[in-house]
mmCIF file of C-alpha atoms and ligand atoms in Angstrom:
data_model
loop_
_atom_site.group_PDB
_atom_site.id
_atom_site.type_symbol
_atom_site.label_atom_id
_atom_site.label_comp_id
_atom_site.label_asym_id
_atom_site.label_seq_id
_atom_site.Cartn_x
_atom_site.Cartn_y
_atom_site.Cartn_z
ATOM 1 C CA MET A 25 -82.971 -15.257 -19.518
ATOM 2 C CA GLY A 26 -83.831 -15.390 -23.193
ATOM 3 C CA SER A 27 -87.582 -15.252 -22.580
ATOM 4 C CA THR A 28 -90.221 -12.563 -22.698
ATOM 5 C CA MET A 29 -91.823 -10.322 -20.103
ATOM 6 C CA ARG A 30 -94.849 -8.065 -19.748
ATOM 7 C CA ALA A 31 -93.903 -4.416 -20.079
ATOM 8 C CA ALA A 32 -95.604 -1.078 -20.685
ATOM 9 C CA VAL A 33 -94.517 0.623 -23.897
ATOM 10 C CA LEU A 34 -95.252 4.324 -24.378
ATOM 11 C CA TYR A 35 -96.071 5.100 -28.025
ATOM 12 C CA GLY A 36 -97.195 8.710 -27.735
ATOM 13 C CA LYS A 37 -99.923 10.947 -26.383
ATOM 14 C CA GLU A 38 -102.175 8.919 -24.055
ATOM 15 C CA ASP A 39 -100.995 5.784 -25.800
ATOM 16 C CA VAL A 40 -99.401 3.209 -23.529
ATOM 17 C CA ARG A 41 -99.690 -0.534 -24.313
ATOM 18 C CA LEU A 42 -98.899 -3.637 -22.322
ATOM 19 C CA GLU A 43 -96.810 -5.886 -24.527
ATOM 20 C CA SER A 44 -94.679 -8.988 -24.461
ATOM 21 C CA VAL A 45 -91.108 -7.906 -25.034
ATOM 22 C CA PRO A 46 -87.794 -9.726 -24.645
ATOM 23 C CA VAL A 47 -86.316 -9.727 -21.160
ATOM 24 C CA PRO A 48 -83.330 -7.360 -21.526
ATOM 25 C CA ALA A 49 -79.896 -8.973 -21.782
ATOM 26 C CA VAL A 50 -77.364 -8.023 -19.125
ATOM 27 C CA GLY A 51 -73.946 -6.808 -20.243
ATOM 28 C CA ALA A 52 -70.769 -6.079 -18.301
ATOM 29 C CA GLY A 53 -71.358 -3.914 -15.249
ATOM 30 C CA GLU A 54 -75.132 -4.060 -15.646
ATOM 31 C CA ILE A 55 -77.861 -5.682 -13.580
ATOM 32 C CA LEU A 56 -81.411 -6.857 -14.200
ATOM 33 C CA ILE A 57 -84.004 -6.105 -11.516
ATOM 34 C CA ARG A 58 -87.235 -8.016 -11.060
ATOM 35 C CA VAL A 59 -89.569 -5.089 -10.320
ATOM 36 C CA ARG A 60 -91.611 -5.577 -7.133
ATOM 37 C CA THR A 61 -93.065 -2.074 -6.914
ATOM 38 C CA ALA A 62 -93.083 0.741 -9.443
ATOM 39 C CA LEU A 63 -94.560 4.075 -8.399
ATOM 40 C CA THR A 64 -96.441 6.449 -10.649
ATOM 41 C CA CYS A 65 -95.028 9.943 -10.816
ATOM 42 C CA GLY A 66 -96.335 13.353 -11.882
ATOM 43 C CA THR A 67 -93.692 13.356 -14.613
ATOM 44 C CA ASP A 68 -95.053 10.085 -16.025
ATOM 45 C CA VAL A 69 -98.554 11.565 -16.059
ATOM 46 C CA LYS A 70 -97.210 14.648 -17.864
ATOM 47 C CA VAL A 71 -95.393 12.460 -20.383
ATOM 48 C CA PHE A 72 -98.546 10.362 -20.878
ATOM 49 C CA ARG A 73 -100.640 13.501 -21.454
ATOM 50 C CA ARG A 74 -98.161 15.156 -23.852
ATOM 51 C CA GLY A 75 -96.666 12.079 -25.491
ATOM 52 C CA TYR A 76 -93.039 13.097 -25.020
ATOM 53 C CA HIS A 77 -90.449 14.530 -22.641
ATOM 54 C CA ALA A 78 -87.489 16.340 -24.144
ATOM 55 C CA LYS A 79 -84.961 15.011 -21.628
ATOM 56 C CA MET A 80 -86.246 11.840 -20.056
ATOM 57 C CA ILE A 81 -87.952 9.668 -22.641
ATOM 58 C CA VAL A 82 -88.446 9.496 -26.413
ATOM 59 C CA PRO A 83 -91.292 7.165 -27.541
ATOM 60 C CA PRO A 84 -91.707 4.423 -28.415
ATOM 61 C CA ALA A 85 -90.022 3.420 -25.184
ATOM 62 C CA LEU A 86 -90.364 1.390 -22.028
ATOM 63 C CA PHE A 87 -92.070 3.547 -19.414
ATOM 64 C CA GLY A 88 -91.858 4.283 -15.673
ATOM 65 C CA HIS A 89 -88.849 5.273 -13.565
ATOM 66 C CA GLU A 90 -89.497 4.868 -9.818
ATOM 67 C CA LEU A 91 -88.909 1.308 -8.692
ATOM 68 C CA ALA A 92 -87.624 -1.182 -6.198
ATOM 69 C CA GLY A 93 -87.141 -4.914 -6.649
ATOM 70 C CA ASP A 94 -84.832 -7.907 -6.527
ATOM 71 C CA VAL A 95 -81.630 -8.435 -8.453
ATOM 72 C CA ALA A 96 -82.446 -11.109 -11.055
ATOM 73 C CA ALA A 97 -79.142 -11.177 -12.949
ATOM 74 C CA VAL A 98 -75.750 -9.495 -12.729
ATOM 75 C CA GLY A 99 -73.318 -8.795 -15.557
ATOM 76 C CA ASP A 100 -69.597 -9.479 -15.613
ATOM 77 C CA GLY A 101 -67.611 -7.332 -13.237
ATOM 78 C CA VAL A 102 -70.493 -6.454 -10.895
ATOM 79 C CA THR A 103 -69.203 -6.934 -7.361
ATOM 80 C CA ARG A 104 -71.545 -4.810 -5.225
ATOM 81 C CA PHE A 105 -74.679 -6.799 -6.057
ATOM 82 C CA ARG A 106 -75.737 -10.432 -6.201
ATOM 83 C CA VAL A 107 -78.855 -12.236 -7.399
ATOM 84 C CA GLY A 108 -81.695 -12.125 -4.893
ATOM 85 C CA GLN A 109 -80.647 -8.900 -3.184
ATOM 86 C CA ARG A 110 -83.384 -6.296 -2.647
ATOM 87 C CA VAL A 111 -82.372 -3.050 -4.361
ATOM 88 C CA VAL A 112 -83.496 0.399 -5.383
ATOM 89 C CA ALA A 113 -82.061 2.063 -8.496
ATOM 90 C CA ALA A 114 -82.409 5.712 -9.506
ATOM 91 C CA ASN A 115 -83.596 6.757 -12.966
ATOM 92 C CA SER A 116 -80.376 8.479 -13.999
ATOM 93 C CA ALA A 117 -76.689 8.903 -13.341
ATOM 94 C CA PRO A 118 -74.273 11.702 -14.264
ATOM 95 C CA CYS A 119 -71.017 11.124 -16.190
ATOM 96 C CA GLY A 120 -68.702 12.637 -13.581
ATOM 97 C CA ASN A 121 -66.387 14.168 -16.206
ATOM 98 C CA CYS A 122 -68.158 17.005 -18.000
ATOM 99 C CA PHE A 123 -67.998 20.742 -17.226
ATOM 100 C CA PHE A 124 -71.035 20.583 -14.914
ATOM 101 C CA CYS A 125 -70.030 17.383 -13.128
ATOM 102 C CA ARG A 126 -66.581 18.816 -12.427
ATOM 103 C CA ARG A 127 -68.247 21.878 -10.893
ATOM 104 C CA GLY A 128 -70.384 19.671 -8.638
ATOM 105 C CA GLN A 129 -73.600 20.437 -10.552
ATOM 106 C CA LEU A 130 -74.190 16.768 -11.313
ATOM 107 C CA ASN A 131 -77.907 17.256 -11.883
ATOM 108 C CA LEU A 132 -76.992 19.342 -14.939
ATOM 109 C CA CYS A 133 -74.597 16.755 -16.407
ATOM 110 C CA GLU A 134 -74.245 17.207 -20.168
ATOM 111 C CA ASP A 135 -74.480 13.453 -20.580
ATOM 112 C CA LEU A 136 -77.056 12.589 -17.906
ATOM 113 C CA LEU A 137 -78.018 8.984 -18.612
ATOM 114 C CA PHE A 138 -81.748 8.344 -18.108
ATOM 115 C CA ASN A 139 -83.316 4.933 -17.628
ATOM 116 C CA ASN A 140 -86.986 4.034 -18.065
ATOM 117 C CA GLY A 141 -88.881 0.770 -17.972
ATOM 118 C CA ALA A 142 -90.102 0.371 -14.377
ATOM 119 C CA TYR A 143 -93.633 -0.599 -15.475
ATOM 120 C CA ALA A 144 -92.489 -4.078 -16.409
ATOM 121 C CA GLU A 145 -91.641 -7.419 -14.879
ATOM 122 C CA PHE A 146 -87.932 -6.710 -15.247
ATOM 123 C CA ILE A 147 -85.866 -3.577 -15.764
ATOM 124 C CA HIS A 148 -82.347 -3.350 -17.095
ATOM 125 C CA ILE A 149 -80.024 -1.033 -15.153
ATOM 126 C CA PRO A 150 -77.108 0.423 -17.148
ATOM 127 C CA ALA A 151 -73.614 0.130 -15.679
ATOM 128 C CA ARG A 152 -73.304 3.786 -14.765
ATOM 129 C CA ILE A 153 -76.503 3.700 -12.694
ATOM 130 C CA VAL A 154 -75.461 0.400 -11.095
ATOM 131 C CA GLU A 155 -72.181 1.978 -10.091
ATOM 132 C CA LYS A 156 -73.389 5.420 -8.945
ATOM 133 C CA ASN A 157 -77.078 5.266 -8.046
ATOM 134 C CA THR A 158 -78.160 1.771 -6.948
ATOM 135 C CA TYR A 159 -78.454 0.657 -3.314
ATOM 136 C CA GLU A 160 -79.399 -2.380 -1.297
ATOM 137 C CA ILE A 161 -82.693 -1.943 0.562
ATOM 138 C CA PRO A 162 -82.341 -2.540 4.327
ATOM 139 C CA PRO A 163 -84.422 -5.515 5.540
ATOM 140 C CA HIS A 164 -86.909 -3.425 7.536
ATOM 141 C CA LEU A 165 -87.797 -1.223 4.566
ATOM 142 C CA SER A 166 -90.652 -2.100 2.183
ATOM 143 C CA TYR A 167 -90.211 -1.998 -1.593
ATOM 144 C CA GLN A 168 -92.847 0.736 -1.676
ATOM 145 C CA ASP A 169 -90.996 3.012 0.745
ATOM 146 C CA ALA A 170 -87.686 2.317 -1.003
ATOM 147 C CA ALA A 171 -89.162 3.279 -4.386
ATOM 148 C CA LEU A 172 -89.729 6.811 -3.023
ATOM 149 C CA VAL A 173 -86.002 7.458 -2.965
ATOM 150 C CA GLU A 174 -85.781 9.005 -6.449
ATOM 151 C CA PRO A 175 -88.562 11.628 -6.232
ATOM 152 C CA LEU A 176 -87.580 12.398 -2.637
ATOM 153 C CA ALA A 177 -84.015 13.057 -3.780
ATOM 154 C CA CYS A 178 -85.340 15.773 -6.133
ATOM 155 C CA VAL A 179 -87.277 17.281 -3.213
ATOM 156 C CA LEU A 180 -84.300 17.102 -0.883
ATOM 157 C CA ARG A 181 -82.135 18.879 -3.414
ATOM 158 C CA GLY A 182 -84.874 21.496 -3.908
ATOM 159 C CA LEU A 183 -84.808 22.246 -0.168
ATOM 160 C CA ASP A 184 -81.000 22.154 -0.016
ATOM 161 C CA GLU A 185 -80.858 24.991 -2.508
ATOM 162 C CA CYS A 186 -82.950 27.195 -0.216
ATOM 163 C CA ASN A 187 -81.060 27.094 3.111
ATOM 164 C CA VAL A 188 -84.063 26.382 5.338
ATOM 165 C CA LEU A 189 -83.377 26.855 9.067
ATOM 166 C CA PRO A 190 -85.269 25.009 11.818
ATOM 167 C CA GLY A 191 -88.422 26.950 12.657
ATOM 168 C CA ASP A 192 -88.545 28.725 9.287
ATOM 169 C CA THR A 193 -91.934 28.945 7.634
ATOM 170 C CA VAL A 194 -92.091 27.000 4.379
ATOM 171 C CA ALA A 195 -95.147 27.528 2.176
ATOM 172 C CA VAL A 196 -95.752 24.731 -0.309
ATOM 173 C CA MET A 197 -98.037 25.616 -3.196
ATOM 174 C CA GLY A 198 -99.446 22.533 -4.903
ATOM 175 C CA LEU A 199 -100.109 19.282 -3.056
ATOM 176 C CA GLY A 200 -99.594 16.594 -5.660
ATOM 177 C CA PRO A 201 -97.026 13.896 -4.838
ATOM 178 C CA ILE A 202 -94.078 16.316 -5.077
ATOM 179 C CA GLY A 203 -95.756 19.057 -3.023
ATOM 180 C CA LEU A 204 -96.666 16.505 -0.359
ATOM 181 C CA MET A 205 -93.086 15.211 -0.273
ATOM 182 C CA PHE A 206 -91.910 18.807 0.244
ATOM 183 C CA VAL A 207 -94.367 19.099 3.127
ATOM 184 C CA ARG A 208 -93.078 15.900 4.722
ATOM 185 C CA MET A 209 -89.375 16.633 4.196
ATOM 186 C CA ALA A 210 -89.637 20.252 5.390
ATOM 187 C CA LYS A 211 -91.430 19.075 8.524
ATOM 188 C CA ALA A 212 -89.770 15.780 9.443
ATOM 189 C CA VAL A 213 -86.214 16.411 8.291
ATOM 190 C CA LEU A 214 -85.786 20.208 8.492
ATOM 191 C CA ASN A 215 -88.188 20.887 11.370
ATOM 192 C CA ALA A 216 -89.807 23.831 9.580
ATOM 193 C CA ARG A 217 -93.277 25.249 10.101
ATOM 194 C CA VAL A 218 -95.193 24.214 6.978
ATOM 195 C CA ILE A 219 -98.139 25.958 5.345
ATOM 196 C CA ALA A 220 -99.857 23.849 2.683
ATOM 197 C CA ILE A 221 -101.505 25.702 -0.194
ATOM 198 C CA ALA A 222 -103.884 23.992 -2.632
ATOM 199 C CA ARG A 223 -107.202 24.396 -4.369
ATOM 200 C CA ARG A 224 -109.143 21.819 -2.347
ATOM 201 C CA GLN A 225 -109.530 21.414 1.391
ATOM 202 C CA SER A 226 -109.172 17.620 0.986
ATOM 203 C CA GLN A 227 -105.633 18.171 -0.357
ATOM 204 C CA ILE A 228 -104.798 20.393 2.615
ATOM 205 C CA ASP A 229 -106.213 17.769 5.005
ATOM 206 C CA ASN A 230 -103.895 15.203 3.459
ATOM 207 C CA ALA A 231 -100.917 17.561 3.843
ATOM 208 C CA ILE A 232 -101.809 18.035 7.508
ATOM 209 C CA ARG A 233 -101.681 14.245 7.975
ATOM 210 C CA LEU A 234 -98.143 14.420 6.565
ATOM 211 C CA GLY A 235 -97.129 17.129 9.027
ATOM 212 C CA ALA A 236 -98.276 20.495 7.612
ATOM 213 C CA ASP A 237 -99.127 22.953 10.388
ATOM 214 C CA ASP A 238 -101.624 25.120 8.518
ATOM 215 C CA GLY A 239 -103.389 25.403 5.192
ATOM 216 C CA VAL A 240 -104.425 28.118 2.757
ATOM 217 C CA ILE A 241 -106.907 27.632 -0.083
ATOM 218 C CA LEU A 242 -105.455 28.553 -3.474
ATOM 219 C CA ASP A 243 -108.046 30.564 -5.394
ATOM 220 C CA LEU A 244 -106.765 31.414 -8.852
ATOM 221 C CA GLN A 245 -109.967 33.358 -9.611
ATOM 222 C CA ASN A 246 -109.284 35.551 -6.611
ATOM 223 C CA PRO A 247 -105.547 35.287 -5.850
ATOM 224 C CA GLN A 248 -105.732 38.235 -3.442
ATOM 225 C CA SER A 249 -107.679 36.043 -0.994
ATOM 226 C CA THR A 250 -104.812 33.509 -1.028
ATOM 227 C CA ILE A 251 -102.205 36.258 -0.510
ATOM 228 C CA THR A 252 -104.219 37.843 2.330
ATOM 229 C CA GLU A 253 -104.707 34.542 4.154
ATOM 230 C CA LEU A 254 -101.049 33.474 3.788
ATOM 231 C CA ARG A 255 -99.900 36.854 5.100
ATOM 232 C CA ARG A 256 -102.354 36.648 7.993
ATOM 233 C CA GLN A 257 -100.750 33.339 8.972
ATOM 234 C CA THR A 258 -97.211 34.767 8.795
ATOM 235 C CA ASP A 259 -97.539 37.971 10.859
ATOM 236 C CA GLY A 260 -98.183 39.935 7.674
ATOM 237 C CA ARG A 261 -94.742 39.142 6.262
ATOM 238 C CA GLY A 262 -95.053 36.126 4.002
ATOM 239 C CA ALA A 263 -93.201 32.800 4.225
ATOM 240 C CA ASP A 264 -89.417 32.471 4.532
ATOM 241 C CA LEU A 265 -89.500 30.045 1.626
ATOM 242 C CA THR A 266 -92.259 29.499 -0.914
ATOM 243 C CA ILE A 267 -92.155 26.433 -3.109
ATOM 244 C CA GLU A 268 -94.131 26.397 -6.325
ATOM 245 C CA ALA A 269 -94.930 22.736 -6.973
ATOM 246 C CA ILE A 270 -97.735 23.067 -9.511
ATOM 247 C CA GLY A 271 -96.051 24.143 -12.742
ATOM 248 C CA LEU A 272 -98.477 26.792 -13.985
ATOM 249 C CA PRO A 273 -97.481 30.307 -15.110
ATOM 250 C CA GLU A 274 -100.270 31.769 -12.893
ATOM 251 C CA THR A 275 -98.876 30.119 -9.779
ATOM 252 C CA TRP A 276 -95.276 31.045 -10.659
ATOM 253 C CA GLU A 277 -96.505 34.652 -10.867
ATOM 254 C CA LEU A 278 -98.273 34.348 -7.526
ATOM 255 C CA ALA A 279 -95.235 33.003 -5.639
ATOM 256 C CA PRO A 280 -93.444 36.371 -5.084
ATOM 257 C CA GLN A 281 -96.552 37.641 -3.270
ATOM 258 C CA LEU A 282 -96.339 34.774 -0.788
ATOM 259 C CA VAL A 283 -92.743 35.214 0.341
ATOM 260 C CA ARG A 284 -91.314 37.690 2.849
ATOM 261 C CA LYS A 285 -88.670 40.343 2.194
ATOM 262 C CA GLY A 286 -85.318 38.608 1.882
ATOM 263 C CA GLY A 287 -87.087 35.292 1.382
ATOM 264 C CA VAL A 288 -86.580 32.556 -1.173
ATOM 265 C CA ILE A 289 -88.815 31.192 -3.912
ATOM 266 C CA ASN A 290 -88.211 27.805 -5.474
ATOM 267 C CA PHE A 291 -89.967 27.513 -8.834
ATOM 268 C CA PHE A 292 -89.944 23.729 -8.685
ATOM 269 C CA GLY A 293 -92.944 22.905 -10.873
ATOM 270 C CA GLY A 294 -92.019 22.674 -14.557
ATOM 271 C CA CYS A 295 -94.486 24.656 -16.715
ATOM 272 C CA PRO A 296 -95.521 23.574 -20.239
ATOM 273 C CA ALA A 297 -92.873 24.278 -22.905
ATOM 274 C CA GLY A 298 -93.146 27.709 -24.489
ATOM 275 C CA THR A 299 -94.911 29.358 -21.536
ATOM 276 C CA ARG A 300 -93.691 32.627 -20.042
ATOM 277 C CA VAL A 301 -94.375 34.485 -16.841
ATOM 278 C CA GLY A 302 -94.559 38.150 -15.832
ATOM 279 C CA LEU A 303 -92.914 38.961 -12.516
ATOM 280 C CA ASP A 304 -93.221 42.154 -10.469
ATOM 281 C CA THR A 305 -89.707 43.589 -10.876
ATOM 282 C CA GLN A 306 -90.120 46.182 -8.122
ATOM 283 C CA LEU A 307 -91.270 43.553 -5.662
ATOM 284 C CA LEU A 308 -88.425 41.153 -6.500
ATOM 285 C CA HIS A 309 -85.791 43.877 -6.316
ATOM 286 C CA TYR A 310 -86.840 45.958 -3.312
ATOM 287 C CA SER A 311 -87.827 42.895 -1.312
ATOM 288 C CA ASP A 312 -84.492 41.296 -2.173
ATOM 289 C CA ILE A 313 -86.101 37.989 -3.104
ATOM 290 C CA THR A 314 -83.940 35.025 -4.099
ATOM 291 C CA CYS A 315 -85.322 32.905 -6.932
ATOM 292 C CA ARG A 316 -84.310 29.288 -7.462
ATOM 293 C CA ALA A 317 -85.652 26.764 -9.946
ATOM 294 C CA SER A 318 -84.364 23.346 -8.964
ATOM 295 C CA PHE A 319 -84.197 20.428 -11.350
ATOM 296 C CA HIS A 320 -83.532 16.747 -10.702
ATOM 297 C CA HIS A 321 -81.100 15.153 -8.211
ATOM 298 C CA THR A 322 -77.487 14.109 -7.683
ATOM 299 C CA PRO A 323 -75.995 10.819 -6.385
ATOM 300 C CA ASP A 324 -75.435 12.545 -3.034
ATOM 301 C CA HIS A 325 -79.136 13.380 -2.780
ATOM 302 C CA ILE A 326 -80.110 9.822 -3.709
ATOM 303 C CA ARG A 327 -77.950 8.569 -0.844
ATOM 304 C CA ARG A 328 -79.361 11.086 1.634
ATOM 305 C CA SER A 329 -82.896 10.428 0.482
ATOM 306 C CA LEU A 330 -82.407 6.713 1.180
ATOM 307 C CA HIS A 331 -81.236 7.677 4.676
ATOM 308 C CA ALA A 332 -84.383 9.749 5.235
ATOM 309 C CA VAL A 333 -86.570 6.812 4.190
ATOM 310 C CA GLN A 334 -84.468 4.313 6.131
ATOM 311 C CA SER A 335 -84.809 6.369 9.322
ATOM 312 C CA GLY A 336 -88.602 6.207 9.006
ATOM 313 C CA LYS A 337 -88.894 10.017 8.877
ATOM 314 C CA VAL A 338 -90.455 9.748 5.459
ATOM 315 C CA THR A 339 -92.682 6.832 4.487
ATOM 316 C CA SER A 340 -95.160 6.192 1.703
ATOM 317 C CA ASP A 341 -98.126 6.675 4.083
ATOM 318 C CA TYR A 342 -100.574 9.191 2.543
ATOM 319 C CA LEU A 343 -98.295 9.459 -0.511
ATOM 320 C CA VAL A 344 -99.030 6.113 -2.117
ATOM 321 C CA ASN A 345 -102.749 5.543 -1.712
ATOM 322 C CA ARG A 346 -103.577 2.867 -4.258
ATOM 323 C CA GLU A 347 -102.151 -0.401 -5.569
ATOM 324 C CA GLU A 348 -102.851 -1.830 -9.040
ATOM 325 C CA PRO A 349 -101.528 -4.665 -11.199
ATOM 326 C CA LEU A 350 -99.399 -3.774 -14.229
ATOM 327 C CA ASP A 351 -102.224 -4.661 -16.624
ATOM 328 C CA ASN A 352 -104.294 -1.726 -15.286
ATOM 329 C CA LEU A 353 -101.624 0.879 -16.083
ATOM 330 C CA LEU A 354 -103.600 2.621 -18.838
ATOM 331 C CA LYS A 355 -106.585 3.124 -16.539
ATOM 332 C CA VAL A 356 -104.286 4.246 -13.704
ATOM 333 C CA MET A 357 -102.683 6.887 -15.966
ATOM 334 C CA ARG A 358 -106.096 8.114 -17.097
ATOM 335 C CA ASP A 359 -107.262 8.343 -13.487
ATOM 336 C CA LEU A 360 -104.176 10.308 -12.493
ATOM 337 C CA MET A 361 -104.966 12.934 -15.149
ATOM 338 C CA LYS A 362 -108.120 13.900 -13.227
ATOM 339 C CA PRO A 363 -108.148 15.538 -9.797
ATOM 340 C CA ASN A 364 -109.685 12.654 -7.888
ATOM 341 C CA GLY A 365 -107.629 12.174 -4.757
ATOM 342 C CA HIS A 366 -105.230 9.607 -6.199
ATOM 343 C CA ILE A 367 -101.693 10.652 -5.285
ATOM 344 C CA LYS A 368 -99.172 7.972 -6.200
ATOM 345 C CA THR A 369 -100.208 4.486 -7.274
ATOM 346 C CA ALA A 370 -98.043 1.442 -6.616
ATOM 347 C CA ILE A 371 -97.917 -0.695 -9.762
ATOM 348 C CA ILE A 372 -97.247 -4.336 -8.922
ATOM 349 C CA PRO A 373 -96.000 -6.314 -11.945
HETATM 350 ZN ZN1 ZN B 1492 -90.541 10.545 -10.743
HETATM 351 ZN ZN1 ZN B 1493 -71.414 15.029 -16.539
#
């Protein structure tokens, strides 16, 4: 292309600037996507608030990682894609050769290649992601729905790790975008009974629109009231699976009280670095509780997540509730730091 584009550059804590930068060049095996929709993500908000992310992004860097768009250029040797095709690309791809990849734990790849730069007119997709984690978007699917594939893949993997059976009760604590995607997936794909747990009734109401069966108010001042109500709704036993999707030590510590004997906890929400939790050892042991802490996705989950979106079981309804031009990104990020009912915002470059 040889010209410039508008792109968001993250410089550090709460410092993101819209700049004119060169349109990335496309090498062998790579593609360039003209971004049609980029979705905000809780991780981006975290990175914006803290100014860094140990694994995903090191500032100054192009920012944003959930996107769908049109192929604008293809590098030598690319055969699966052509200019003009509508595509969705994930934000990473594993190497396929390391210790973890060979064991099938591709999310833990020692050389996981991350890609950022979705908040821009164009994004460059490295060859490995083109090859392993990029798909054509079916004609009936909107860019916005397609862009959900990456976060949904993390959610799908999180549920996979917990062996949910149809009719099981899944309690989801935290109803941000990820918690709401757990609600939707558990309901629409796994046919579970879902109990949504959050601080505000408006969050629970939104979860119910996405398929949650019941709600429990999370009261961190008086956690016993949350435990009592959850147990009342589960015949006194607790949920079969409890998902922590907030990322606070207090809520990690609460999770074992919300799960039944022999049940599973997924500590999905990443807490701030350096934090620790205290867990009731007697409760974990004598109740035979399984603890998981899922991270990220694999190419298989990206593929299955696209299927879930393609089938219409999961859509962006009630998940993406605002649309803004790229130039408003700073304001959007600031808004997302406050609890104000914004879930995911579609950024349209
Ligand atoms: Zn994300
Ligand atoms: Zn690897």
